[in-house]
CSV table of C-alpha atoms and ligand atoms in Angstrom, one decimal:
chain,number,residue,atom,x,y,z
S,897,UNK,CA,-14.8,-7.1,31.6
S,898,UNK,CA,-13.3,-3.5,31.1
S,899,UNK,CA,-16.6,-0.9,31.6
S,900,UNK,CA,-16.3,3.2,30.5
S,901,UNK,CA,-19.8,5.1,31.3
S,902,UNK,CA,-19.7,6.4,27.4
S,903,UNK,CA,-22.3,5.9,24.8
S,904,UNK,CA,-19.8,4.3,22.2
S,905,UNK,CA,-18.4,2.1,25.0
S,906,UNK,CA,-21.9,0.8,25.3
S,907,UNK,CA,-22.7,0.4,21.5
S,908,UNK,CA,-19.5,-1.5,21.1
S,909,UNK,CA,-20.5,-4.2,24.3
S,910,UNK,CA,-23.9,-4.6,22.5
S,911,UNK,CA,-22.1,-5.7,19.3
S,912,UNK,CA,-20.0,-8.1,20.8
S,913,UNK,CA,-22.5,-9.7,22.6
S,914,UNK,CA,-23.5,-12.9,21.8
S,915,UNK,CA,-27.1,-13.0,22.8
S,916,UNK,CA,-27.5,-9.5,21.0
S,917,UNK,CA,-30.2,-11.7,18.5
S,918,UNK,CA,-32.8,-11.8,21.2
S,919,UNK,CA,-33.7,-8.6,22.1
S,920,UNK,CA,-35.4,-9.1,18.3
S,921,UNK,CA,-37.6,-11.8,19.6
S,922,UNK,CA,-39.8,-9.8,22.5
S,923,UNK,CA,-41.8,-7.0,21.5
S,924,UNK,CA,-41.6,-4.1,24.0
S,925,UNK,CA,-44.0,-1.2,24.7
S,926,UNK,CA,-43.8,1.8,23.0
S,927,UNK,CA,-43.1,5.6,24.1
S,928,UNK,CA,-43.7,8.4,22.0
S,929,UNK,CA,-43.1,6.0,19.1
S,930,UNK,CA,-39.9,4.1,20.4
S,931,UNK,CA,-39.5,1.3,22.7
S,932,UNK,CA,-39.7,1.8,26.1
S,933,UNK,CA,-36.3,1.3,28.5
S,934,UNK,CA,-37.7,-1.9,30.0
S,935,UNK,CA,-36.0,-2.3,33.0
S,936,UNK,CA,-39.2,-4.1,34.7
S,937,UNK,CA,-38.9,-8.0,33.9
S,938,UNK,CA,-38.1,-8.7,37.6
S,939,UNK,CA,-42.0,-7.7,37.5
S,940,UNK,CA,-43.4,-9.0,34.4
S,941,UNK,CA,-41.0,-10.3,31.7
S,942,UNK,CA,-41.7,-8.9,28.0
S,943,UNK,CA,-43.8,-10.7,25.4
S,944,UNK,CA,-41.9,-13.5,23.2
S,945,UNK,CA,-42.8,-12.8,19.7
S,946,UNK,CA,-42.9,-16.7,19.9
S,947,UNK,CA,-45.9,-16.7,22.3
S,948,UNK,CA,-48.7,-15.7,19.9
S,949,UNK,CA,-48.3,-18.6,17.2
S,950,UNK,CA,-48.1,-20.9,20.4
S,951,UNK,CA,-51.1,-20.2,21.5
S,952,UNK,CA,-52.7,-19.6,18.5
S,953,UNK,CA,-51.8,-23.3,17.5
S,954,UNK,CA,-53.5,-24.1,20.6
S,955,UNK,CA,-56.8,-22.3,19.4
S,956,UNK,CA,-56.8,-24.2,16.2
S,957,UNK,CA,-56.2,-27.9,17.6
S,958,UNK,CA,-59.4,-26.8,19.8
S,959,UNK,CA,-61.2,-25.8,17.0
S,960,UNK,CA,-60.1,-28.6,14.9
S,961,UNK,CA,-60.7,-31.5,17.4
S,962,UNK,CA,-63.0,-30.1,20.1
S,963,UNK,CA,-62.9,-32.8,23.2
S,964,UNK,CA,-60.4,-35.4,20.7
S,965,UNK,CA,-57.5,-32.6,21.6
S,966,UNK,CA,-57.0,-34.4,24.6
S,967,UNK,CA,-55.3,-37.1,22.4
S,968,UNK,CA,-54.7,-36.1,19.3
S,969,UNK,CA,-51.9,-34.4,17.6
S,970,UNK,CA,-48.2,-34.4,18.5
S,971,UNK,CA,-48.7,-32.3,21.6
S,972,UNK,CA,-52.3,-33.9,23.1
S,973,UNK,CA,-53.2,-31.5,26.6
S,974,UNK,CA,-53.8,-34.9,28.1
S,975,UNK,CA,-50.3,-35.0,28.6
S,976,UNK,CA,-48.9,-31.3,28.1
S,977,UNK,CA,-47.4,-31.1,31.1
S,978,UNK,CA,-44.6,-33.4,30.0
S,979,UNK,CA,-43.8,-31.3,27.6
S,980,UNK,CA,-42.5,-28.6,29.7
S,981,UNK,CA,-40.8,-30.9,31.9
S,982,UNK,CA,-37.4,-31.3,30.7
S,983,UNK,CA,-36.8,-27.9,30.0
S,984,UNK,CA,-38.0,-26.8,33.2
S,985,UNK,CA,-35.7,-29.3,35.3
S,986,UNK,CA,-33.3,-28.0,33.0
S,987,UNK,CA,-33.5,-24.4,34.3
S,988,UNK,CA,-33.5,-25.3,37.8
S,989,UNK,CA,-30.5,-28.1,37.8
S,990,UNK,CA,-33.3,-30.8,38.7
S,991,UNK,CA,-34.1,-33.9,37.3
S,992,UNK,CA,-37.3,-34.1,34.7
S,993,UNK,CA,-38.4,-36.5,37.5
S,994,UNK,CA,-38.2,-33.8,40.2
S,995,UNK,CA,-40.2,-31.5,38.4
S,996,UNK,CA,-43.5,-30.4,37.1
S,997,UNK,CA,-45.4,-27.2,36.1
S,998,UNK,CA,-48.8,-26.5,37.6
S,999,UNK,CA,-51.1,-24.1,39.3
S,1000,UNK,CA,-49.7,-20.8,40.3
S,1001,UNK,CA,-47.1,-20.1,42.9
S,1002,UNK,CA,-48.4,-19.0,46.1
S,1003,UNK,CA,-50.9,-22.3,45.5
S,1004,UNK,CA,-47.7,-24.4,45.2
S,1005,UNK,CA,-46.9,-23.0,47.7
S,1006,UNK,CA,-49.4,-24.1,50.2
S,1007,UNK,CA,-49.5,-27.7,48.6
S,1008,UNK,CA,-45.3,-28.3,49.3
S,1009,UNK,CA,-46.3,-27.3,52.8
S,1010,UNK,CA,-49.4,-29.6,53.1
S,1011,UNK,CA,-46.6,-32.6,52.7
S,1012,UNK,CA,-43.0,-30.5,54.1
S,1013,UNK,CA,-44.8,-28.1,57.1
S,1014,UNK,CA,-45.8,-30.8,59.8
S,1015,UNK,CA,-45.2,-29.7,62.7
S,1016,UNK,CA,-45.1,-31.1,65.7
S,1017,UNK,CA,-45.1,-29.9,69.6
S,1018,UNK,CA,-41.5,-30.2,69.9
S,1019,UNK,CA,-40.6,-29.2,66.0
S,1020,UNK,CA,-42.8,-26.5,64.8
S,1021,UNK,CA,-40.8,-23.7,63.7
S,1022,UNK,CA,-40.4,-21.9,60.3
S,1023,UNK,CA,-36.8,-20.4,59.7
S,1024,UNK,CA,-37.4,-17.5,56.8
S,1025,UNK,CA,-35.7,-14.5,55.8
S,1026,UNK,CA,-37.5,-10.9,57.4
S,1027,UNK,CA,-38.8,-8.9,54.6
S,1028,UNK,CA,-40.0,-11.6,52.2
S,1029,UNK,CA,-42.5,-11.2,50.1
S,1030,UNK,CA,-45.7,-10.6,51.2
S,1031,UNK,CA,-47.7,-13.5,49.5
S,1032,UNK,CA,-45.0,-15.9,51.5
S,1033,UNK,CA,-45.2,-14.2,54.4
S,1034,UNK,CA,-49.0,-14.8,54.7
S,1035,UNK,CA,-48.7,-18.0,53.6
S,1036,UNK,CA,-46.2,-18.8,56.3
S,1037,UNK,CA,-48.5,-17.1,58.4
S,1038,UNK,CA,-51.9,-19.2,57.8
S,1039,UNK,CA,-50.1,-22.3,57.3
S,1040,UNK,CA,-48.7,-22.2,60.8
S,1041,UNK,CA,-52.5,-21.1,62.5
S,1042,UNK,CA,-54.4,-23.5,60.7
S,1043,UNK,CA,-51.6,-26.4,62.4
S,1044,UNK,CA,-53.0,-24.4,66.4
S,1045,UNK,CA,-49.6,-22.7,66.5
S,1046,UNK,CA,-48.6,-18.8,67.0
S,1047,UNK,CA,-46.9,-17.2,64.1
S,1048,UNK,CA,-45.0,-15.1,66.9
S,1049,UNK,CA,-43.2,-18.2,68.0
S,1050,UNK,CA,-42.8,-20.3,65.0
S,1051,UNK,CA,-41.8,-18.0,62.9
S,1052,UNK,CA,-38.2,-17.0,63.4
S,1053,UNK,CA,-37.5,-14.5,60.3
S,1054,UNK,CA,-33.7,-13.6,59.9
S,1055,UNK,CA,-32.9,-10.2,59.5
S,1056,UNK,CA,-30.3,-7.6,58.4
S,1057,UNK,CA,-27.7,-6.6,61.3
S,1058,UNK,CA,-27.9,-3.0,62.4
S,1059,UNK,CA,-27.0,-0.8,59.6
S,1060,UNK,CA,-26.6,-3.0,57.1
S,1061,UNK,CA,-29.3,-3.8,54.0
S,1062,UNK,CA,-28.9,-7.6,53.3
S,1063,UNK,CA,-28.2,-10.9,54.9
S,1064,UNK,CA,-25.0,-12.5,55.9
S,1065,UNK,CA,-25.2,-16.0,55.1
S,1066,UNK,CA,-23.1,-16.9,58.6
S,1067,UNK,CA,-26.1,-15.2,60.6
S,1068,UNK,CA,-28.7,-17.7,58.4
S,1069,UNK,CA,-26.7,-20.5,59.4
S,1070,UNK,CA,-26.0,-19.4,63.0
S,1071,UNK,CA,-30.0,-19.4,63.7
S,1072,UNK,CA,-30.3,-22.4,61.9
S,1073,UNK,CA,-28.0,-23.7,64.4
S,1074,UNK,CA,-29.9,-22.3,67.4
S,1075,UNK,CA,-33.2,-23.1,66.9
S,1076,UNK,CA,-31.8,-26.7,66.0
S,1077,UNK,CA,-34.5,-29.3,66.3
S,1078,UNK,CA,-37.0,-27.1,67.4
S,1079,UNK,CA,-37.4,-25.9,63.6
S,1080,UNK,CA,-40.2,-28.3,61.3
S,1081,UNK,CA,-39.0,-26.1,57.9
S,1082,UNK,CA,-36.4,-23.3,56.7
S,1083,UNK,CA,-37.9,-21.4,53.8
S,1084,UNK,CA,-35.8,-19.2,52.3
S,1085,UNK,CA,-36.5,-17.1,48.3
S,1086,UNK,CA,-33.5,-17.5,45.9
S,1087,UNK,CA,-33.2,-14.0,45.4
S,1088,UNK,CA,-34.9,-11.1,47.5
S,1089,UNK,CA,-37.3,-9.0,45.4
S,1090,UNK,CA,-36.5,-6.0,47.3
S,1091,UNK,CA,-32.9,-6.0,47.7
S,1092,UNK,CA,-31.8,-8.2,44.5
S,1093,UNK,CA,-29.5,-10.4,47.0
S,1094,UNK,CA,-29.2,-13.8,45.8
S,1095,UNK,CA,-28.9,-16.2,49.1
S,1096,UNK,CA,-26.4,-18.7,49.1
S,1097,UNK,CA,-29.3,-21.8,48.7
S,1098,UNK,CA,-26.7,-24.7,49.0
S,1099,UNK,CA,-24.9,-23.7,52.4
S,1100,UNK,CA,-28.5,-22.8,53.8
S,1101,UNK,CA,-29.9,-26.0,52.9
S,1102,UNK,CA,-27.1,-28.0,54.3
S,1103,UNK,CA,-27.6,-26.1,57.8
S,1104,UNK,CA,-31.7,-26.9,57.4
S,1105,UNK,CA,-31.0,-30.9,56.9
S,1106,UNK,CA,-28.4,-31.1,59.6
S,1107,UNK,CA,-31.0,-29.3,61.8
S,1108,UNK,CA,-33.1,-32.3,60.4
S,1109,UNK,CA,-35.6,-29.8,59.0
S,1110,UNK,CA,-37.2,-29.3,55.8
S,1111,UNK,CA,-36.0,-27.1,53.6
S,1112,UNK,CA,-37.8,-25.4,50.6
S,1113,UNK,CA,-37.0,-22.1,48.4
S,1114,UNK,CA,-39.5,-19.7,46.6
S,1115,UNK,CA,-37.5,-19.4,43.4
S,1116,UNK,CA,-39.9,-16.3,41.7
S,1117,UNK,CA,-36.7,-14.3,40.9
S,1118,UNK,CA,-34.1,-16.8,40.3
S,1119,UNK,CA,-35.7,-18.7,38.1
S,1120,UNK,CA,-34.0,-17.3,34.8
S,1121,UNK,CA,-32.4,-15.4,36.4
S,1122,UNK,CA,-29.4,-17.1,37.8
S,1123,UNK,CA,-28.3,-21.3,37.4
S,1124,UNK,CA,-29.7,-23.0,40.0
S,1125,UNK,CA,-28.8,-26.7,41.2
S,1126,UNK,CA,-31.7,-27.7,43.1
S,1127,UNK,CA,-30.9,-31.8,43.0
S,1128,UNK,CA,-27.2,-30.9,43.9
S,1129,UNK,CA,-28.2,-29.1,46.9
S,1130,UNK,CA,-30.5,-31.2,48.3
S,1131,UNK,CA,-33.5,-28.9,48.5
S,1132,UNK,CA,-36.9,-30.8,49.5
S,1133,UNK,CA,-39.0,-28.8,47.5
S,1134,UNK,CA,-38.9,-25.7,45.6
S,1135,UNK,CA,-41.6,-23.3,43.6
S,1136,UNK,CA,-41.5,-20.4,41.0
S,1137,UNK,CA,-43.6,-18.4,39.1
S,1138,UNK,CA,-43.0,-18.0,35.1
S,1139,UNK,CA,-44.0,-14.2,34.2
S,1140,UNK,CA,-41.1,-12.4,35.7
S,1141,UNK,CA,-37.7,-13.2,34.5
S,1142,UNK,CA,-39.4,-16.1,32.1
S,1143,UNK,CA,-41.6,-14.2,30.2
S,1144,UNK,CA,-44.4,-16.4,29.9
S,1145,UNK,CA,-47.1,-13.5,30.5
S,1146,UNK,CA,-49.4,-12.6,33.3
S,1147,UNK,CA,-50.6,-15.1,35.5
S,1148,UNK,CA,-48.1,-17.9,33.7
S,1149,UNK,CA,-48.2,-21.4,35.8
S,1150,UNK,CA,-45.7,-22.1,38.5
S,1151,UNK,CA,-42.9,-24.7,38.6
S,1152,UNK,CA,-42.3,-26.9,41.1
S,1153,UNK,CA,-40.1,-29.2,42.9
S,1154,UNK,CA,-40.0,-31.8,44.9
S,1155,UNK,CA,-36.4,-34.0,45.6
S,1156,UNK,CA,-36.2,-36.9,43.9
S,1157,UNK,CA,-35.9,-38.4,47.6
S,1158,UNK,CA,-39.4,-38.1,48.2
S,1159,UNK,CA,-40.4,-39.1,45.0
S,1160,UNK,CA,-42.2,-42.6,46.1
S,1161,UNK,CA,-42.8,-41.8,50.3
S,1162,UNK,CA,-46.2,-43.0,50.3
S,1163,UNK,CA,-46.3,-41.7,54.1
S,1164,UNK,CA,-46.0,-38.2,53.0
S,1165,UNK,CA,-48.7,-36.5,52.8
S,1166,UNK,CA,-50.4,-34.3,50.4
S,1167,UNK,CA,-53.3,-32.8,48.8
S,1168,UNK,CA,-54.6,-34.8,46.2
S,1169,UNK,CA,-56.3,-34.6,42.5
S,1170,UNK,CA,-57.0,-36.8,39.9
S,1171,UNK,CA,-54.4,-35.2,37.7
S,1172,UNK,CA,-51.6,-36.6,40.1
S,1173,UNK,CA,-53.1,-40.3,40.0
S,1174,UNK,CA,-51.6,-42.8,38.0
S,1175,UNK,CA,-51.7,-42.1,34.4
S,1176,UNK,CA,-52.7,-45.4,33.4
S,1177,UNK,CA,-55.2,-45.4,35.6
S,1178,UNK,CA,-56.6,-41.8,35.7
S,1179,UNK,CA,-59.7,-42.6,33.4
S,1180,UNK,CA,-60.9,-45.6,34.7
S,1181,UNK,CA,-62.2,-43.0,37.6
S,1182,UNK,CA,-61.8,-45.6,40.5
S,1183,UNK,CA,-61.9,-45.4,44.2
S,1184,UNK,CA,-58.5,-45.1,45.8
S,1185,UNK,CA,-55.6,-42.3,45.2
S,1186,UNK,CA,-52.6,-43.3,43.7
S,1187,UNK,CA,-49.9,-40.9,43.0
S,1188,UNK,CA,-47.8,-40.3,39.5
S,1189,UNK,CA,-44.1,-40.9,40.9
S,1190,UNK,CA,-42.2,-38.1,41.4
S,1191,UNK,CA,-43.3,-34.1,41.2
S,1192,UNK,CA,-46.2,-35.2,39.0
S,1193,UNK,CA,-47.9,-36.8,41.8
S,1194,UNK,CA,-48.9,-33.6,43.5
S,1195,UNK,CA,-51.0,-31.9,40.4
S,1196,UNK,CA,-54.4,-31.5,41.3
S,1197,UNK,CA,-56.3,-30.6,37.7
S,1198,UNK,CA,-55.7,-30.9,34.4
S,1199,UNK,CA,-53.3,-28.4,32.5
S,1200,UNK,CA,-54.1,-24.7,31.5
S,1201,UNK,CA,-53.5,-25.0,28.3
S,1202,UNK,CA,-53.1,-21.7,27.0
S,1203,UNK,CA,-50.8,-20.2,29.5
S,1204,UNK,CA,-48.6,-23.6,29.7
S,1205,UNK,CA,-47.9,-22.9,25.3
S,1206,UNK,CA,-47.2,-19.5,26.3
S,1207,UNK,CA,-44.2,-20.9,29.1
S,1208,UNK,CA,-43.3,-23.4,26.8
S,1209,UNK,CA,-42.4,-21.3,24.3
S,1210,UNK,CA,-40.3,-18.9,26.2
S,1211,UNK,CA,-39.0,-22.1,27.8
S,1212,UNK,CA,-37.4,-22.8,24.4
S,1213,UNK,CA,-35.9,-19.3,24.5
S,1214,UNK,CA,-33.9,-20.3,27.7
S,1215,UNK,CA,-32.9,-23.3,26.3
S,1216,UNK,CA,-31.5,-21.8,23.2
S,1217,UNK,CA,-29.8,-19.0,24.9
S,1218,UNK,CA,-28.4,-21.0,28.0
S,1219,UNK,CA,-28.9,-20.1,32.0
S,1220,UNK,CA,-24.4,-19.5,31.6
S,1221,UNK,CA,-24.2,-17.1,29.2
S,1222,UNK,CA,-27.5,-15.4,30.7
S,1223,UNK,CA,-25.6,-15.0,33.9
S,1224,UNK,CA,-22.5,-13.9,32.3
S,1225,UNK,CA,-24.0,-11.3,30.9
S,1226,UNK,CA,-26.4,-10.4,33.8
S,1227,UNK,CA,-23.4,-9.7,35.7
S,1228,UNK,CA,-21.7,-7.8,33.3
S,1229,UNK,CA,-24.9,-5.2,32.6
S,1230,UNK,CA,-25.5,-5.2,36.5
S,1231,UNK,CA,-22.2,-4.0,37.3
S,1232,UNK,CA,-22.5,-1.6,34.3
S,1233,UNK,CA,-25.6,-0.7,36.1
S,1234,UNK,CA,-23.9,0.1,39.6
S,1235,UNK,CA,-21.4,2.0,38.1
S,1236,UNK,CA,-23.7,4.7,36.1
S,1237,UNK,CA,-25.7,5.1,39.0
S,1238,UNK,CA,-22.5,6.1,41.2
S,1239,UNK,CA,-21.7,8.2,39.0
S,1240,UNK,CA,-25.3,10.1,38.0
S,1241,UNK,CA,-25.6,10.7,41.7
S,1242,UNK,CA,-22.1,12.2,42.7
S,1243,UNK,CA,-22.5,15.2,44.6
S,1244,UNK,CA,-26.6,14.9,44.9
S,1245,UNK,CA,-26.5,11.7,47.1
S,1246,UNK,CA,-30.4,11.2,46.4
S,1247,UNK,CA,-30.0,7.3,46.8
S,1248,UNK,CA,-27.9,4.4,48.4
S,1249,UNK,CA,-27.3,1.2,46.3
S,1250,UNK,CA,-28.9,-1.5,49.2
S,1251,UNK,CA,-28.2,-4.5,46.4
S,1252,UNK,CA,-24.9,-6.3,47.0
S,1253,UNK,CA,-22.4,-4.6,45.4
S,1254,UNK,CA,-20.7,-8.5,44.7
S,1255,UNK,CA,-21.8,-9.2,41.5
S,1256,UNK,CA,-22.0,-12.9,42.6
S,1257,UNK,CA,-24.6,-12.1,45.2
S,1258,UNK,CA,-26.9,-10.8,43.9
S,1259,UNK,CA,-29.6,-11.8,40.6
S,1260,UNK,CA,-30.5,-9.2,37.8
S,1261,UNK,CA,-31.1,-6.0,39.5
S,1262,UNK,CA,-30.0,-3.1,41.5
S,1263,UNK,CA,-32.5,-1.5,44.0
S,1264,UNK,CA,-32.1,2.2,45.3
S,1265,UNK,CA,-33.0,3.5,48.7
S,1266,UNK,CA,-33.7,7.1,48.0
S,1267,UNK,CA,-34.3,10.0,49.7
S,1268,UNK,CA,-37.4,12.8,49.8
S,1269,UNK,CA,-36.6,13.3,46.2
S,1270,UNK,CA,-37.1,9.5,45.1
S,1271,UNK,CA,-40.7,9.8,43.8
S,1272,UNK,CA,-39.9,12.6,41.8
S,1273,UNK,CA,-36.7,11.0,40.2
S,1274,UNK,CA,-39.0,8.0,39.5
S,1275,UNK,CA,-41.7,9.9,37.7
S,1276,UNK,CA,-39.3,11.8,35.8
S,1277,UNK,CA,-37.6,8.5,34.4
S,1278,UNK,CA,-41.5,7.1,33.7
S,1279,UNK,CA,-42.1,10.8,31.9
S,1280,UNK,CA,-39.0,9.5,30.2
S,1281,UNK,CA,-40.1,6.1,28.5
S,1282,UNK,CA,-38.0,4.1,31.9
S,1283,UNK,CA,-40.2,1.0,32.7
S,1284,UNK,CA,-38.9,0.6,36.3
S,1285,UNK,CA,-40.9,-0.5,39.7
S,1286,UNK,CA,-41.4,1.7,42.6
S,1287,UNK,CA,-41.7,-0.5,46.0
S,1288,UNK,CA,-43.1,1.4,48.9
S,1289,UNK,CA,-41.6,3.4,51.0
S,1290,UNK,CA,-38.7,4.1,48.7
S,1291,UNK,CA,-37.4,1.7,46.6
S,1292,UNK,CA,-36.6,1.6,42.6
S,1293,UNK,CA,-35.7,-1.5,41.5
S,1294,UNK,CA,-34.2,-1.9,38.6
S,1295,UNK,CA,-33.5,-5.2,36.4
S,1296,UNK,CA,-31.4,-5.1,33.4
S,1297,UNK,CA,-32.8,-8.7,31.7
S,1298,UNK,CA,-29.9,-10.3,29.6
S,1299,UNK,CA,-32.5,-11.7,27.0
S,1300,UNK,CA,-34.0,-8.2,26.0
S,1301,UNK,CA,-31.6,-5.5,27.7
S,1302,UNK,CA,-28.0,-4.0,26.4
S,1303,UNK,CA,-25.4,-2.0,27.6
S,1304,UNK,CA,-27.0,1.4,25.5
S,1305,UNK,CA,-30.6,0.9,27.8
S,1306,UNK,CA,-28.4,1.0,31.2
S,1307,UNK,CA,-25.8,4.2,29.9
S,1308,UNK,CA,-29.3,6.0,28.9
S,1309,UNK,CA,-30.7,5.4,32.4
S,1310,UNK,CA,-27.8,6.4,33.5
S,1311,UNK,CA,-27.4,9.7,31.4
S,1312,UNK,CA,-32.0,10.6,32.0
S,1313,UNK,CA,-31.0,10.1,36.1
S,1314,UNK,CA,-27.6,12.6,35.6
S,1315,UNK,CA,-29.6,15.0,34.1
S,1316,UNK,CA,-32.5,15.3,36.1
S,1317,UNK,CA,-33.0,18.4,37.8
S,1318,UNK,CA,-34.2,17.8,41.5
D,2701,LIG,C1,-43.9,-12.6,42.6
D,2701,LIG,C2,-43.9,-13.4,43.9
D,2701,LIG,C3,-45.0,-14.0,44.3
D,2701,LIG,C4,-46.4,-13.9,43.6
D,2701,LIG,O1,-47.2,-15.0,43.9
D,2701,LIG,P1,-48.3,-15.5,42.9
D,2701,LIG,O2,-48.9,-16.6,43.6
D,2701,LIG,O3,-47.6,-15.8,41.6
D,2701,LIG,O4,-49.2,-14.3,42.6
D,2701,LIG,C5,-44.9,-14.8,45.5
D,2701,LIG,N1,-43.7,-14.9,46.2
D,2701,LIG,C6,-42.6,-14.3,45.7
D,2701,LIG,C7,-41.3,-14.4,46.5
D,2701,LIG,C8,-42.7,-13.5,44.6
D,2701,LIG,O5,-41.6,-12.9,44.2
């Protein structure tokens, strides 16, 4: 796509694009009476309008049917989280089988390991990028204690090479290779919420199964963000949140996935609660766990019905606009992106681009290293209406969503950043 850092060359890509219609359907916070320049949904995705009467709906069927809401109506909560099902696989290249929304993440989290992170005393090792985020790094952390081992030796984090800001995808594979069958599970994210690089999940989890490891991702910011294939690759499990790039609101429930493969292993273990027993079965409360087939079997508690209408409805969204032409234009406004920041910083050098400057590797964002003058350049963009996130010591991050951003948001970041004085 031809790009010129001009305001009518911006208006014009906004009216040729095709999923122009859906900036209309989120409501964005206001700054001295205008919208905000969102450019924070790698954080916490903007409100559908569609979310309100979704919940709402919710309200009434309670107030309608009290305790008979359980099985009443064409969406009964007894079963609602089927109803999310297919359009979650959808988004994550699974099969409806392989997934199911429950929980939060960093709880799914812990349950995948209960059944993938067994270690043993001759495999007991956790392959993970350095620098994830913190919530998976202590869960790592505990995980590995409460099994009697030391985090300092079974947890072998892959890092950047000297000088550079991201990983190379030959070094993942290499320490795959070297730790070979000493490693119980590779855990890698999708995409990195501080640099933006999206890892190449298929070569890594084909180096984690020939080590004859696990291998899981924490999806938080690819999901939505860029097509996965998570059946196709082979993943065992994987886990995401909902409220960053799919919009479902603070706190939204977490997807998960477990591989088809391991749908029916009744010698894997795993945490257990009555909503992952056997349907059929569930209330005639008897003795004696047996699990729903497939993702399903792993829920613990009945559905939170509130926040899974909120997902579902921004679900839909996804499913209208499609995870291809998302990308497509994610790629487009990201490289827009990089280019007015070059250019609002020639001759000041107050910041280094540290996201991959391939716009295949790397999700819906660009994150700046700056210098001394970073927090000042950041406040002045938030005195400006800019909705961006500051990530200690010096990182802005950010994320130009295709759902709700154009082409005019990134050339007026990039004129408010030219034009500050530091
Ligand atoms: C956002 C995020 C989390 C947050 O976890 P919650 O359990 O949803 O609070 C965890 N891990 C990663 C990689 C994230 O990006």
């Amino acid at each position: 796509m031809y790009l010129e850092n001009s305001l009518d060359f911006a208006r014009l890509a906004d009216q040729q694009d095709p999923l122009r219609a859906y900036r209309d359907q989120f409501i964005f916070p206001q700054h001295n009476g205008q919208d905000c320049l969102y450019l924070c949904g790698n954080s916490l995705g903007l409100q559908p309008r569609g979310i309100r009467p979704a919940i709402l709906r919710e309200l009434d069927h309670w107030a309608e049917h009290g305790v008979e809401g359980h099985f009443r109506g064409d969406m009964p909560w007894m079963h609602y989280h089927r109803f999310l099902t297919d359009a979650a696989a959808r988004l994550v290249g699974a099969l409806p089988q392989e997934v199911v929304v429950m929980n939060t993440l960093t709880t799914n989290l812990h349950l995948m390991m209960v059944s993938f992170y067994r270690p043993t005393a001759q495999r007991y090792k956790i392959v993970m990028e350095a620098g994830a985020f913190p919530s998976d790094q202590y869960a790592m952390e505990s995980q590995v204690r409460w099994h009697g081992y030391d985090p300092a030796t079974a947890i072998i984090e892959v890092a950047p090479r000297e000088g550079e800001d991201t990983l190379r995808t030959e070094d993942i594979v290499q320490i795959i290779e070297r730790e070979g069958d000493s490693i119980a599970l590779v855990m890698f994210g999708g995409v990195n919420y501080y640099t933006g690089q999206l890892y190449e999940l298929e070569k890594i989890a084909a180096a984690g199964h020939r080590a004859g490891a696990y291998v899981g991702f924490d999806l938080a910011h690819a999901a939505g963000n860029v097509p996965l294939r998570l059946h196709d690759w082979g993943a065992d499990f994987a886990v995401w949140c909902s409220y960053k790039y799919l919009n479902s609101g603070p706190g939204g429930p977490s997807g998960c996935f477990v591989h088809e493969r391991h749908a029916n292993n009744p010698d894997l273990p795993r945490f257990a609660g009555w909503w992952g027993h056997d349907e059929n079965e569930r209330f005639q409360m008897k003795k004696g766990f047996k699990p729903m087939p497939g993702a399903s079997g792993w829920q613990l508690s009945n559905a939170q019905i509130f926040s899974f209408a909120a997902h579902k409805a921004s679900l839909d969204l996804f499913d209208q606009a499609g995870m291809e032409a998302l990308r497509s234009k994610s790629e487009h406004l990201t490289t827009f992106l990089e280019m007015v920041l070059d250019e609002a910083d020639k001759g000041r050098n107050m910041y280094r681009i540290i996201t991959p400057r391939d716009p295949a590797a790397r999700g819906c964002q660009i994150s700046l290293l700056t210098d001394h003058r970073g927090k000042a350049l950041f406040q002045y963009l938030a005195d400006h209406g800019v909705v961006a996130d500051w990530r200690e010591p010096n990182v802005i991050r950010f994320a130009p969503v295709p759902l709700y951003n154009g082409f005019e948001d990134v050339w007026r970041l990039g004129e408010l950043v030219r034009t500050c004085e530091l």
